GROMACS .gro file of C-alpha atoms in nm:
model
  218
    1MET     CA    1   0.000   0.000   0.000
    2SER     CA    2   0.134   0.344  -0.094
    3GLU     CA    3   0.198   0.630   0.147
    4GLU     CA    4  -0.092   0.852   0.243
    5MET     CA    5  -0.100   1.202   0.093
    6GLU     CA    6  -0.290   1.481   0.264
    7ARG     CA    7  -0.513   1.674   0.025
    8ILE     CA    8  -0.766   1.954   0.056
    9LEU     CA    9  -1.038   1.942  -0.211
   10ARG     CA   10  -1.242   2.253  -0.268
   11ILE     CA   11  -1.484   2.404  -0.515
   12GLU     CA   12  -1.565   2.772  -0.563
   13ILE     CA   13  -1.931   2.863  -0.609
   14PRO     CA   14  -2.000   3.204  -0.768
   15SER     CA   15  -2.226   3.473  -0.629
   16CYS     CA   16  -2.565   3.540  -0.780
   17TYR     CA   17  -2.807   3.833  -0.790
   18VAL     CA   18  -3.163   3.798  -0.917
   19SER     CA   19  -3.471   4.018  -0.900
   20THR     CA   20  -3.833   3.993  -1.002
   21LYS     CA   21  -4.156   4.174  -1.069
   22ASP     CA   22  -4.340   3.842  -1.042
   23PRO     CA   23  -4.378   3.712  -0.684
   24GLU     CA   24  -4.378   3.350  -0.804
   25ALA     CA   25  -4.053   3.341  -1.004
   26TRP     CA   26  -3.731   3.538  -1.061
   27ASP     CA   27  -3.726   3.704  -1.403
   28ASP     CA   28  -3.407   3.918  -1.411
   29PHE     CA   29  -3.094   3.703  -1.442
   30GLU     CA   30  -2.842   3.963  -1.561
   31PHE     CA   31  -2.603   3.869  -1.278
   32ALA     CA   32  -2.692   3.499  -1.245
   33ASN     CA   33  -2.326   3.385  -1.290
   34GLY     CA   34  -2.413   3.034  -1.406
   35TRP     CA   35  -2.700   2.981  -1.162
   36SER     CA   36  -3.032   2.840  -1.286
   37ASN     CA   37  -3.384   2.844  -1.150
   38ILE     CA   38  -3.698   2.637  -1.122
   39GLY     CA   39  -3.967   2.890  -1.031
   40ASN     CA   40  -3.833   3.087  -0.735
   41VAL     CA   41  -3.574   2.822  -0.640
   42MET     CA   42  -3.216   2.902  -0.745
   43TYR     CA   43  -2.954   2.631  -0.794
   44TRP     CA   44  -2.594   2.589  -0.910
   45GLN     CA   45  -2.416   2.267  -1.010
   46GLY     CA   46  -2.048   2.192  -1.069
   47SER     CA   47  -1.792   1.917  -1.009
   48ILE     CA   48  -1.457   1.836  -0.851
   49ASP     CA   49  -1.224   1.643  -1.085
   50LEU     CA   50  -1.060   1.335  -0.930
   51SER     CA   51  -0.972   1.162  -1.259
   52GLY     CA   52  -0.598   1.195  -1.199
   53TYR     CA   53  -0.626   0.999  -0.873
   54ALA     CA   54  -0.865   0.750  -1.032
   55MET     CA   55  -0.613   0.676  -1.310
   56GLU     CA   56  -0.361   0.588  -1.038
   57ARG     CA   57  -0.623   0.369  -0.865
   58LYS     CA   58  -0.623   0.585  -0.555
   59THR     CA   59  -0.905   0.649  -0.311
   60PHE     CA   60  -0.999   0.977  -0.142
   61TYR     CA   61  -1.073   0.955   0.230
   62PRO     CA   62  -1.249   1.272   0.352
   63VAL     CA   63  -1.175   1.365   0.714
   64THR     CA   64  -1.424   1.651   0.746
   65ALA     CA   65  -1.613   1.900   0.529
   66PHE     CA   66  -1.731   2.256   0.571
   67THR     CA   67  -1.849   2.563   0.382
   68GLN     CA   68  -1.725   2.920   0.370
   69GLU     CA   69  -1.933   3.219   0.257
   70ALA     CA   70  -1.793   3.556   0.153
   71GLN     CA   71  -2.075   3.777   0.284
   72SER     CA   72  -2.437   3.763   0.399
   73TYR     CA   73  -2.743   3.677   0.195
   74VAL     CA   74  -2.945   3.991   0.118
   75SER     CA   75  -3.315   3.989   0.039
   76PHE     CA   76  -3.515   4.308  -0.016
   77GLY     CA   77  -3.884   4.258   0.042
   78GLY     CA   78  -3.827   3.895   0.138
   79SER     CA   79  -3.805   3.712   0.469
   80GLY     CA   80  -3.506   3.478   0.434
   81GLN     CA   81  -3.404   3.153   0.266
   82SER     CA   82  -3.316   2.788   0.311
   83VAL     CA   83  -2.980   2.677   0.165
   84PHE     CA   84  -2.859   2.328   0.078
   85TYR     CA   85  -2.503   2.220  -0.013
   86LEU     CA   86  -2.447   1.870  -0.158
   87VAL     CA   87  -2.131   1.682  -0.260
   88SER     CA   88  -2.199   1.340  -0.406
   89SER     CA   89  -2.019   1.071  -0.603
   90ILE     CA   90  -2.324   1.051  -0.831
   91PRO     CA   91  -2.504   1.336  -1.014
   92THR     CA   92  -2.789   1.507  -0.828
   93ASP     CA   93  -3.119   1.518  -1.016
   94ILE     CA   94  -3.251   1.860  -0.919
   95ASN     CA   95  -3.615   1.763  -0.972
   96ASN     CA   96  -3.583   1.456  -0.750
   97PHE     CA   97  -3.409   1.671  -0.491
   98LEU     CA   98  -3.689   1.929  -0.488
   99THR     CA   99  -3.941   1.647  -0.443
  100GLN     CA  100  -3.743   1.513  -0.149
  101ILE     CA  101  -3.751   1.855   0.017
  102VAL     CA  102  -4.127   1.888  -0.033
  103TRP     CA  103  -4.164   1.558   0.155
  104ALA     CA  104  -3.943   1.679   0.444
  105SER     CA  105  -3.654   1.454   0.342
  106ALA     CA  106  -3.314   1.496   0.174
  107PRO     CA  107  -3.058   1.287  -0.020
  108GLY     CA  108  -2.932   0.988   0.178
  109PHE     CA  109  -3.241   0.964   0.400
  110THR     CA  110  -3.530   0.720   0.370
  111GLN     CA  111  -3.770   0.849   0.108
  112PRO     CA  112  -4.147   0.831   0.163
  113SER     CA  113  -4.311   0.591  -0.082
  114THR     CA  114  -4.553   0.866  -0.180
  115ALA     CA  115  -4.262   1.086  -0.293
  116ASN     CA  116  -4.202   0.859  -0.594
  117VAL     CA  117  -3.827   0.925  -0.606
  118PRO     CA  118  -3.545   0.664  -0.598
  119GLN     CA  119  -3.388   0.577  -0.263
  120ASP     CA  120  -3.039   0.726  -0.235
  121ASP     CA  121  -2.741   0.540  -0.093
  122TRP     CA  122  -2.616   0.747   0.201
  123THR     CA  123  -2.253   0.654   0.135
  124SER     CA  124  -2.267   0.825  -0.206
  125LEU     CA  125  -2.341   1.159  -0.036
  126LEU     CA  126  -2.004   1.267   0.104
  127PHE     CA  127  -2.129   1.600   0.232
  128GLY     CA  128  -2.466   1.760   0.289
  129GLN     CA  129  -2.548   2.082   0.472
  130TYR     CA  130  -2.875   2.260   0.540
  131GLU     CA  131  -2.905   2.613   0.675
  132ILE     CA  132  -3.184   2.859   0.742
  133ASN     CA  133  -3.135   3.235   0.719
  134LEU     CA  134  -3.385   3.499   0.829
  135ILE     CA  135  -3.394   3.876   0.781
  136ASN     CA  136  -3.221   4.059   1.066
  137SER     CA  137  -3.513   4.214   1.254
  138THR     CA  138  -3.295   4.491   1.399
  139LEU     CA  139  -3.220   4.645   1.059
  140PRO     CA  140  -3.475   4.493   0.817
  141ALA     CA  141  -3.436   4.782   0.571
  142LEU     CA  142  -3.083   4.658   0.487
  143GLY     CA  143  -3.218   4.319   0.380
  144ILE     CA  144  -2.933   4.136   0.557
  145CYS     CA  145  -3.012   3.775   0.645
  146GLN     CA  146  -2.851   3.593   0.935
  147PRO     CA  147  -2.823   3.216   0.994
  148ILE     CA  148  -3.040   3.071   1.268
  149LEU     CA  149  -2.984   2.699   1.202
  150THR     CA  150  -2.717   2.483   1.035
  151ARG     CA  151  -2.720   2.102   1.008
  152GLN     CA  152  -2.495   1.853   0.829
  153PHE     CA  153  -2.595   1.509   0.704
  154GLY     CA  154  -2.319   1.365   0.479
  155SER     CA  155  -2.144   1.027   0.520
  156LEU     CA  156  -1.779   1.137   0.469
  157SER     CA  157  -1.736   0.797   0.303
  158PRO     CA  158  -1.418   0.715   0.104
  159THR     CA  159  -1.465   0.734  -0.271
  160ALA     CA  160  -1.287   0.596  -0.576
  161ALA     CA  161  -1.504   0.800  -0.815
  162ASP     CA  162  -1.333   1.008  -1.082
  163LYS     CA  163  -1.560   1.306  -1.016
  164LEU     CA  164  -1.758   1.455  -0.728
  165TYR     CA  165  -2.081   1.633  -0.814
  166VAL     CA  166  -2.161   1.955  -0.630
  167THR     CA  167  -2.500   2.123  -0.594
  168LYS     CA  168  -2.607   2.435  -0.407
  169VAL     CA  169  -2.977   2.518  -0.381
  170VAL     CA  170  -3.138   2.831  -0.236
  171PHE     CA  171  -3.509   2.837  -0.149
  172PRO     CA  172  -3.643   3.186  -0.068
  173ALA     CA  173  -3.892   3.198   0.217
  174VAL     CA  174  -4.238   3.252   0.071
  175ILE     CA  175  -4.462   3.466   0.291
  176ALA     CA  176  -4.814   3.552   0.173
  177GLY     CA  177  -4.719   3.420  -0.171
  178GLU     CA  178  -4.425   3.660  -0.214
  179VAL     CA  179  -4.048   3.593  -0.233
  180GLY     CA  180  -3.939   3.957  -0.225
  181ASP     CA  181  -3.806   4.191  -0.490
  182SER     CA  182  -3.447   4.064  -0.508
  183LEU     CA  183  -3.204   3.806  -0.372
  184SER     CA  184  -2.827   3.833  -0.343
  185ILE     CA  185  -2.645   3.501  -0.288
  186PRO     CA  186  -2.281   3.546  -0.176
  187SER     CA  187  -1.980   3.367  -0.322
  188SER     CA  188  -1.903   3.049  -0.130
  189ARG     CA  189  -1.688   2.740  -0.131
  190ILE     CA  190  -1.700   2.384  -0.008
  191VAL     CA  191  -1.381   2.245   0.149
  192LEU     CA  192  -1.308   1.873   0.198
  193PRO     CA  193  -0.977   1.798   0.377
  194GLY     CA  194  -0.869   1.434   0.359
  195THR     CA  195  -0.610   1.186   0.240
  196ILE     CA  196  -0.537   1.008  -0.087
  197LYS     CA  197  -0.399   0.655  -0.078
  198GLU     CA  198  -0.410   0.318  -0.247
  199GLU     CA  199  -0.634   0.046  -0.110
  200PRO     CA  200  -0.575  -0.328  -0.132
  201LYS     CA  201  -0.676  -0.434  -0.483
  202LEU     CA  202  -0.989  -0.629  -0.381
  203GLU     CA  203  -1.125  -0.348  -0.163
  204TYR     CA  204  -1.058  -0.094  -0.436
  205MET     CA  205  -1.231  -0.304  -0.705
  206MET     CA  206  -1.536  -0.356  -0.479
  207ARG     CA  207  -1.556   0.018  -0.410
  208LEU     CA  208  -1.522   0.097  -0.781
  209LYS     CA  209  -1.792  -0.156  -0.864
  210ARG     CA  210  -2.027  -0.002  -0.611
  211SER     CA  211  -1.961   0.349  -0.748
  212TYR     CA  212  -2.042   0.226  -1.098
  213GLU     CA  213  -2.366   0.062  -0.983
  214LEU     CA  214  -2.482   0.375  -0.801
  215ALA     CA  215  -2.396   0.602  -1.095
  216ASN     CA  216  -2.608   0.388  -1.326
  217GLN     CA  217  -2.909   0.408  -1.097
  218VAL     CA  218  -2.942   0.781  -1.164
   0.00000   0.00000   0.00000
């Protein structure tokens, strides 16, 4: 077995500013920076390339994971937002994800049969984080939102995948049918410190096989 190498994986997620004249959906995307929307829900997807390690038959062992955000979320006329970060060894289907949230679930958890979405394997979700931000009631005119709750739910499982799929989703709080006039999402990043090393051949092949099976269930 080869020597362990410490590595810090990270991905940069751009900021986004959207506004609307329609309370049900954003309609001005001049500063979207690669973000997309489904109705009033904003989302961004990217990936972390591990193909170089995969070619050398090496496995990444995450030790921890966390997010960093450049500034605060700002919402004029709104009330706040829910934010999800996901890092998975398989692609995230945004429509399935939104269905999971409607049914008070999330990737990696048991899915209600009535949700009609596939059951995720928890080990494929290396990192998941959920946070709630609400408008600061002291200075509501500034639109600054502050976090009141943060929870993590990833597995931090080792992976032999050649790519990690990253998704960030922002749900504006809808009060009386309105999302507000505008939403500013700050630049952020996800950081995954860990180690890279070779596994015994049989363990590596079994892990690779499992990654392939999960990827083909999507």
